[in-house]
Tab-separated table of C-alpha atoms in Angstrom:
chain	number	residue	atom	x	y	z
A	1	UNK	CA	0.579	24.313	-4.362
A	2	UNK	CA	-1.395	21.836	-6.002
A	3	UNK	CA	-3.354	18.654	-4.428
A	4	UNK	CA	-5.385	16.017	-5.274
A	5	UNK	CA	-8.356	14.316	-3.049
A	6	UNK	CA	-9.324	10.401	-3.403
A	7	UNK	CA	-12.008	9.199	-1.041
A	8	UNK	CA	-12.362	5.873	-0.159
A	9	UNK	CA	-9.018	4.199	-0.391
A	10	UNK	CA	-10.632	0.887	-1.558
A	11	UNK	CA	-13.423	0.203	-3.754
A	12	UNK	CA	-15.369	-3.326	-4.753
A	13	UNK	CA	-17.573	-3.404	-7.186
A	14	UNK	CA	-18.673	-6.389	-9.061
A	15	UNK	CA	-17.756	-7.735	-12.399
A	16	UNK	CA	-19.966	-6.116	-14.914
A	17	UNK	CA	-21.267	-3.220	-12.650
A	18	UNK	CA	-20.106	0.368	-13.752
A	19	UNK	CA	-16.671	1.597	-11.948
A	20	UNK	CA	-16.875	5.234	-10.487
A	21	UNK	CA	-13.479	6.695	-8.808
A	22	UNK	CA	-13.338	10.485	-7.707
A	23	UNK	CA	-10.847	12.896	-7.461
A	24	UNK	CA	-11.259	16.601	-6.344
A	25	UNK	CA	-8.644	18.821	-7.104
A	26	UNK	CA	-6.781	22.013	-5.897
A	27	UNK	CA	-5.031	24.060	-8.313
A	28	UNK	CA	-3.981	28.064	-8.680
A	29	UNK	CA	-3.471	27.770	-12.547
A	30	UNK	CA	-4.987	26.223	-15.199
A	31	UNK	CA	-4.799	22.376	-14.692
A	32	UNK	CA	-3.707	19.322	-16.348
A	33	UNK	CA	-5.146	16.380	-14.950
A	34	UNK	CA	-3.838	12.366	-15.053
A	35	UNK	CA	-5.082	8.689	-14.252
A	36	UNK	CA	-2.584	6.479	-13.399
A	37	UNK	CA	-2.970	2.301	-13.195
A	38	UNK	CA	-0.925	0.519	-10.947
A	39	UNK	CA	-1.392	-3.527	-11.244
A	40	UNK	CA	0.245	-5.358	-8.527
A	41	UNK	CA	3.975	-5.482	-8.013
A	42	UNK	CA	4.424	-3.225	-11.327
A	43	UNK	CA	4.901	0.304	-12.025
A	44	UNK	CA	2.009	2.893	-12.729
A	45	UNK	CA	0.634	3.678	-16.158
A	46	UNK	CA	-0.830	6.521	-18.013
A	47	UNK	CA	-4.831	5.859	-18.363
A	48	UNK	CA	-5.805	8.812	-19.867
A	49	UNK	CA	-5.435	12.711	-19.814
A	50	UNK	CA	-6.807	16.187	-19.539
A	51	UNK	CA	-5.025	18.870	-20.702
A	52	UNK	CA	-6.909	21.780	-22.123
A	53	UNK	CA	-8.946	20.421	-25.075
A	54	UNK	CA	-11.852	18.628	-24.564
A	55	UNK	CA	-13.197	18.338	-21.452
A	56	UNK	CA	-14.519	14.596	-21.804
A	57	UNK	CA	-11.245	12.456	-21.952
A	58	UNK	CA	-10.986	8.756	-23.207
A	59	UNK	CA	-8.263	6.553	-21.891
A	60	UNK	CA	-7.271	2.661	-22.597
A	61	UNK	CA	-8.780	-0.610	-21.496
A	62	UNK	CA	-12.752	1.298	-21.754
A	63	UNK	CA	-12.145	4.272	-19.097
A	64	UNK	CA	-13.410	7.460	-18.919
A	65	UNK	CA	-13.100	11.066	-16.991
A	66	UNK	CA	-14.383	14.487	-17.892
A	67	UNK	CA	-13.053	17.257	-16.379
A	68	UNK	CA	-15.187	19.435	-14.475
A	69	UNK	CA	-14.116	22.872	-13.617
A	70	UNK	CA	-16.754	24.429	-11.601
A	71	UNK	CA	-16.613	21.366	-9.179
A	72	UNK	CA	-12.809	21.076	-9.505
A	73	UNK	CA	-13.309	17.517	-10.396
A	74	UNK	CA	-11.828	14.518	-12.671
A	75	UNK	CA	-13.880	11.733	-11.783
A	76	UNK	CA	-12.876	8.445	-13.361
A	77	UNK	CA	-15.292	5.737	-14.994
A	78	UNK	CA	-16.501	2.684	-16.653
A	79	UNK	CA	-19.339	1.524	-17.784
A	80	UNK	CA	-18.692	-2.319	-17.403
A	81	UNK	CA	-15.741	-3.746	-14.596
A	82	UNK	CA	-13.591	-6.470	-16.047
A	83	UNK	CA	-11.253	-8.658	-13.724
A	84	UNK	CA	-8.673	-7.460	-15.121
A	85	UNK	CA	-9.493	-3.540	-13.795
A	86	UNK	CA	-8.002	-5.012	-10.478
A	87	UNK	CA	-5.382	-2.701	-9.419
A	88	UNK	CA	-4.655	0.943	-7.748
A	89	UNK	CA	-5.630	3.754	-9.269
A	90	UNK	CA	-3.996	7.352	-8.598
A	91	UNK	CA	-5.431	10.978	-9.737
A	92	UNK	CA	-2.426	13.486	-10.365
A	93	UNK	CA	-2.744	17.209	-11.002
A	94	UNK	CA	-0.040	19.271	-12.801
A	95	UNK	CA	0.195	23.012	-12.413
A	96	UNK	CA	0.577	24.625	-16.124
A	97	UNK	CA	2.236	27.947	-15.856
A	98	UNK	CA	3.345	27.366	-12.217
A	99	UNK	CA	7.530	27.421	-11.477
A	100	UNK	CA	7.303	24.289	-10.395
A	101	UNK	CA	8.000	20.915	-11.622
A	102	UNK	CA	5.804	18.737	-9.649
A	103	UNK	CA	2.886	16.518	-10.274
A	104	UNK	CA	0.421	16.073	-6.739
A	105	UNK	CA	-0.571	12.585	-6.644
A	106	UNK	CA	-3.554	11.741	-4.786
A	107	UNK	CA	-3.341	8.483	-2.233
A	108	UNK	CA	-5.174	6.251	-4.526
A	109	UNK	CA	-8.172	3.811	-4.842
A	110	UNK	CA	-7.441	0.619	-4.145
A	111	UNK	CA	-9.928	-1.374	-6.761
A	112	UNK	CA	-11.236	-4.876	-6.357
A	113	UNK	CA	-13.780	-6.749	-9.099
A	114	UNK	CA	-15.822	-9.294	-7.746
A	115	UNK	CA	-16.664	-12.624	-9.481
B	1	UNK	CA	11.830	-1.567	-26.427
B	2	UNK	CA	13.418	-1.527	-22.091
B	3	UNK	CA	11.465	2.034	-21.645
B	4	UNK	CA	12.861	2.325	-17.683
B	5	UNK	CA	15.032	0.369	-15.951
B	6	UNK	CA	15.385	0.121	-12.228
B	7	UNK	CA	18.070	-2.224	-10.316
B	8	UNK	CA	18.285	-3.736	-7.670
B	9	UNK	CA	14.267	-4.912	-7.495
B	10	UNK	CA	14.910	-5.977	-3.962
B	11	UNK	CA	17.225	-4.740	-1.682
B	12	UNK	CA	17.879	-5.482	1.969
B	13	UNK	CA	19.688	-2.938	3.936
B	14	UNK	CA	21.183	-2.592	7.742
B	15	UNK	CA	20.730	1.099	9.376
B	16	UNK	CA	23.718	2.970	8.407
B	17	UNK	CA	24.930	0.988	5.075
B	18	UNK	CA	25.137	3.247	2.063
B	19	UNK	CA	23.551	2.075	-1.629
B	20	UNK	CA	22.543	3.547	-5.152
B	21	UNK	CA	19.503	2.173	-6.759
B	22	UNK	CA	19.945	2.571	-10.514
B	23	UNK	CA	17.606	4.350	-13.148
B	24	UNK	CA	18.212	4.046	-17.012
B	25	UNK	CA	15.994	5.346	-19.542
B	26	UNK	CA	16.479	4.932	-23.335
B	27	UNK	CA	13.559	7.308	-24.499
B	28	UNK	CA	15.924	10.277	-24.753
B	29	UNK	CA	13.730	12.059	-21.966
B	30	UNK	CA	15.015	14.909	-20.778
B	31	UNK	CA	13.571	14.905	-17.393
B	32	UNK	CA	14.058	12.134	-14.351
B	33	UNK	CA	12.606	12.061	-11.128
B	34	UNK	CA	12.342	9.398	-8.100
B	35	UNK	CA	9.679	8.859	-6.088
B	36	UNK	CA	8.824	6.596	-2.812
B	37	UNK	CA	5.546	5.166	-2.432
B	38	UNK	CA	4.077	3.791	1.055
B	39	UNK	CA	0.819	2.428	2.329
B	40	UNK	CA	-1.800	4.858	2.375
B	41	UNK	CA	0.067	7.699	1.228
B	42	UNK	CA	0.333	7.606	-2.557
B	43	UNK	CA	3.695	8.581	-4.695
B	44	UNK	CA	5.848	11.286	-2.800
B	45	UNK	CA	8.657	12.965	-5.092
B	46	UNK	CA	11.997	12.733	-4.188
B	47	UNK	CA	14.447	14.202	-6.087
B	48	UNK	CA	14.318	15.120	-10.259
B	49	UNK	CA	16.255	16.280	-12.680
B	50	UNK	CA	15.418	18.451	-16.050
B	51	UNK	CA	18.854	17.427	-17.816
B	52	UNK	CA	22.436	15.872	-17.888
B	53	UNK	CA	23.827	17.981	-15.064
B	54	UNK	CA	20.660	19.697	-13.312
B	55	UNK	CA	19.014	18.426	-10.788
B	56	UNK	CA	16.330	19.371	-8.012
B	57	UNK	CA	14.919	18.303	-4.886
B	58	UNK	CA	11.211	17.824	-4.232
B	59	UNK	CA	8.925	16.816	-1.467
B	60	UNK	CA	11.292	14.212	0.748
B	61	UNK	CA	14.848	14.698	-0.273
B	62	UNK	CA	16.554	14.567	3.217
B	63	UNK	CA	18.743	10.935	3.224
B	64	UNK	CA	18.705	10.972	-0.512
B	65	UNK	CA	21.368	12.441	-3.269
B	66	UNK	CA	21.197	12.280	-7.055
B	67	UNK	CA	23.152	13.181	-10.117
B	68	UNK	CA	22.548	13.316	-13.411
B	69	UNK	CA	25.682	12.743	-15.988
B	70	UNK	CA	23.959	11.474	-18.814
B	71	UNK	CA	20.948	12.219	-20.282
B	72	UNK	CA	19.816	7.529	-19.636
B	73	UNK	CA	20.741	7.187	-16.236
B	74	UNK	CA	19.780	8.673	-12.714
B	75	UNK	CA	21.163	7.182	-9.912
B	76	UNK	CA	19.752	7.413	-6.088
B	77	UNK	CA	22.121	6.842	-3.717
B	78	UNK	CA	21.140	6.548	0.005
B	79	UNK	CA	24.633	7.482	2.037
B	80	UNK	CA	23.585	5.897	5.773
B	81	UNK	CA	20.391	4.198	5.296
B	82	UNK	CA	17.781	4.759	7.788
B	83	UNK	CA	14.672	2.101	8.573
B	84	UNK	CA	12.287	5.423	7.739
B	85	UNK	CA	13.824	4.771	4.466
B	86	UNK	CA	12.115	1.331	4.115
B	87	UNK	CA	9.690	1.670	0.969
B	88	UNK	CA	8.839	1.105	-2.660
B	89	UNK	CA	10.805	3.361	-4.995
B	90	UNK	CA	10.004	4.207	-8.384
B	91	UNK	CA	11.865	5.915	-11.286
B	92	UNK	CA	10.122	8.125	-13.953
B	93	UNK	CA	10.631	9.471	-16.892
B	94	UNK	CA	9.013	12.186	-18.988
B	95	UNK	CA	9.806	14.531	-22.212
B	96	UNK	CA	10.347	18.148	-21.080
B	97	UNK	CA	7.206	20.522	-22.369
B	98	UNK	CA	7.875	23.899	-24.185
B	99	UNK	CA	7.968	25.497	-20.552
B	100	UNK	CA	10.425	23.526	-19.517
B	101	UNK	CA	8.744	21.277	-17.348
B	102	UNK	CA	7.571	17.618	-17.519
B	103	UNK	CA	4.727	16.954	-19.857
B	104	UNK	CA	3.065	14.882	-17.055
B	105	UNK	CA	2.514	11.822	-18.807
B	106	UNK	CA	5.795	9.989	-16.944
B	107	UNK	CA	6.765	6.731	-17.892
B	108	UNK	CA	7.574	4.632	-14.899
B	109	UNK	CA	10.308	1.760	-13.815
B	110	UNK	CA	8.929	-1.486	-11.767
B	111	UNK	CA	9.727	-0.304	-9.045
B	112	UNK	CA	12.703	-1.517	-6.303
B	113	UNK	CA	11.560	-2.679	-3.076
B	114	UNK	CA	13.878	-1.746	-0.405
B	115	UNK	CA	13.854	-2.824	3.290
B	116	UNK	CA	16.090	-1.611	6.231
B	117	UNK	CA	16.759	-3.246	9.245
């Protein structure tokens, strides 16, 4: 089955500074790979995508990922942290050609932007 | 445009009381799901569904049933609630991909908050 790795639950980086979140994945089949936003007391939100096409992917709001195959990776990142980037962020992994329906979702990075 | 709706947003249960949380969707997606999120452990999948009349359990279904009789709404109903059962639950919706399985990019509810004593 699929899975999805997030070190360090919670991340503070200040306002300006470049945002880097990782996620390491486990997958038998070919991959598709999500970001998910989650501001506080809401539901989560599509930031961007990977599904087979290119490998660098650009979401909303500035972010970034690029899918990286030989170190099963789909690191997230932006060049310049805005207040408003406070929030949790979750890396999900979809199995394509797998029976199942499922999406992993890792245990997410808990963001804070400092003033 | 509602995308998904989830009532109750709060709920406060006693151990062995029954509810349904309530899921509508007016994106014509074919597939459902419900999921419970708690500290520290990210979004676990409960229960889905791939159309009006199928539905499937996932990674924590025990305490939880589902139906699906229209293609908008997917209730969760809890038959003797349980404080284990005390978290954060989300609907989500997605289209169905030619494979018959959920495109990934789900579209999610606000959440209900649910708390039993």
């Amino acid at each position: 089955a699929q899975s999805v790795t997030q070190l360090d639950s919670h991340v503070s980086v200040s306002e300006g500074t470049p945002v880097l979140l990782r996620c390491n994945y486990s997958s038998s089949y070919s991959p598709s790979l999500f970001w998910y936003v989650q501001h506080p007391n809401k539901g989560l939100q599509l930031l961007l995508k990977y599904t087979s096409a290119a490998t660098l992917v650009k979401g909303i709001n500035g972010f970034e990922a690029e899918f990286k195959k030989s170190e099963t990776s789909f690191h997230l990142t932006k060049p310049s942290a805005h207040m408003s980037d406070a929030a949790e962020y979750f890396c999900v992994v979809s199995d394509r050609g797998s029976g199942n329906n499922r999406l992993a979702f890792g245990k997410g990075n808990q963001v804070v932007v400092i003033p | 445009n509602a995308g998904v709706t989830q009532t109750p947003k709060f709920q406060v249960l006693k151990t062995g009381q029954s509810m349904t949380l309530q899921c509508a969707q007016d994106m014509n997606h074919e597939y459902m799901s419900w999921y419970r999120q708690d500290p520290g452990m990210g979004l676990r999948l409960i229960h889905y569904s791939v159309g009006a009349g199928i539905t499937d359990q996932g990674e924590v279904p025990n305490g939880y049933n589902v139906s699906r009789s229209t293609t908008e709404d997917f209730p969760l109903r809890l038959l003797s609630a349980a404080p284990s059962q005390t978290s954060v639950y989300f609907c989500a919706s997605s289209y169905v991909g030619a494979e018959g399985k959920n495109t990934g990019e789900l579209f999610f509810g606000e959440g209900s908050r649910l708390t039993v004593l």
